[in-house]
Amino acid sequence: DPCRNFHCKRGKVCHGDKQGKPRCICQDPAACPSTKDYEHVCGTDNKTYDGTCQLFGTKCQLEGTKMGRQLHLDYMGSCKYIPHCTDYEVDQFPLRMRDWLKNILMQYYERDLDSSGFLTEKQRSKVKKIYQNDKRLVAGDHAVELLLHDFEKNYHMYVYPVHWQFHQLDQHPVDRLLTHSELAPLRASLVPMEHCITRFFQECDGDQDKLIALKEWCHCFGIKE
């Protein structure tokens, strides 16, 4: 099979030509496997797709057109009304996001106590210092004022979680820059719950080059240089 170890980008599938050489062709959206309701996704064209296979297959077929360039995965789930994000809400967003990232790392650390594998040894040693700090704000639905006070008082606890999330996303390639597709796994899963995340990331891109550098990312979360 010429396609056995041949990789195609999302939206394309491998096909052997007449000479038996592998090449990538657009995925036929109609040939995508059927999906459950919870696997539906919403595109930036505000259309619901039966899954990422159908969305990226459609994007591939539109390659070279304005519609194709503009079509991306917006968020997980069927398209729904997403409320407008106000200036006040986007200002509060990093407070909740920092706390959420810190709490994710706490959960990973606790799970690693039972069965390791969520964090590397180096990550575990960094998270352990936060986990064992008796001043740590435990997970909960906290008021904005408390989150702001805790960030100012225990700033050092939030630095690593913010850096950790950046490096988790910076994978294709690892270049200290986040592209739209690298942000997608985080953004797409959070939009239905955190309607300010799209505006937040747009405003994070200070120089408007469609890339978020580590420095821009940290600045957005209030992390000093």
PDB file of N, CA, C and O in Angstrom, residues 4 49 79 175-176 196:
ATOM      1  N   ARG A   4       0.592   3.695   3.014  1.00  0.00           N
ATOM      2  CA  ARG A   4       0.698   3.160   4.376  1.00  0.00           C
ATOM      3  C   ARG A   4       1.346   4.138   5.372  1.00  0.00           C
ATOM      4  O   ARG A   4       0.801   4.382   6.433  1.00  0.00           O
ATOM      5  N   TYR A  49     -21.272  21.460  10.716  1.00  0.00           N
ATOM      6  CA  TYR A  49     -20.742  20.328   9.940  1.00  0.00           C
ATOM      7  C   TYR A  49     -20.836  19.067  10.784  1.00  0.00           C
ATOM      8  O   TYR A  49     -20.774  19.128  12.019  1.00  0.00           O
ATOM      9  N   CYS A  79     -23.705  24.914  15.618  1.00  0.00           N
ATOM     10  CA  CYS A  79     -23.700  26.383  15.687  1.00  0.00           C
ATOM     11  C   CYS A  79     -24.848  26.869  16.566  1.00  0.00           C
ATOM     12  O   CYS A  79     -25.959  26.340  16.526  1.00  0.00           O
ATOM     13  N   ASP A 175       7.963  26.795  17.521  1.00  0.00           N
ATOM     14  CA  ASP A 175       8.718  27.973  17.089  1.00  0.00           C
ATOM     15  C   ASP A 175       8.430  29.212  17.948  1.00  0.00           C
ATOM     16  O   ASP A 175       8.730  30.330  17.544  1.00  0.00           O
ATOM     17  N   ARG A 176       7.810  28.999  19.126  1.00  0.00           N
ATOM     18  CA  ARG A 176       7.466  30.100  20.042  1.00  0.00           C
ATOM     19  C   ARG A 176       6.488  31.085  19.407  1.00  0.00           C
ATOM     20  O   ARG A 176       6.445  32.266  19.764  1.00  0.00           O
ATOM     21  N   CYS A 196     -15.827  35.097  25.235  1.00  0.00           N
ATOM     22  CA  CYS A 196     -14.850  36.157  24.992  1.00  0.00           C
ATOM     23  C   CYS A 196     -13.513  35.643  24.467  1.00  0.00           C
ATOM     24  O   CYS A 196     -12.626  36.443  24.170  1.00  0.00           O
TER      25      CYS A 196
END
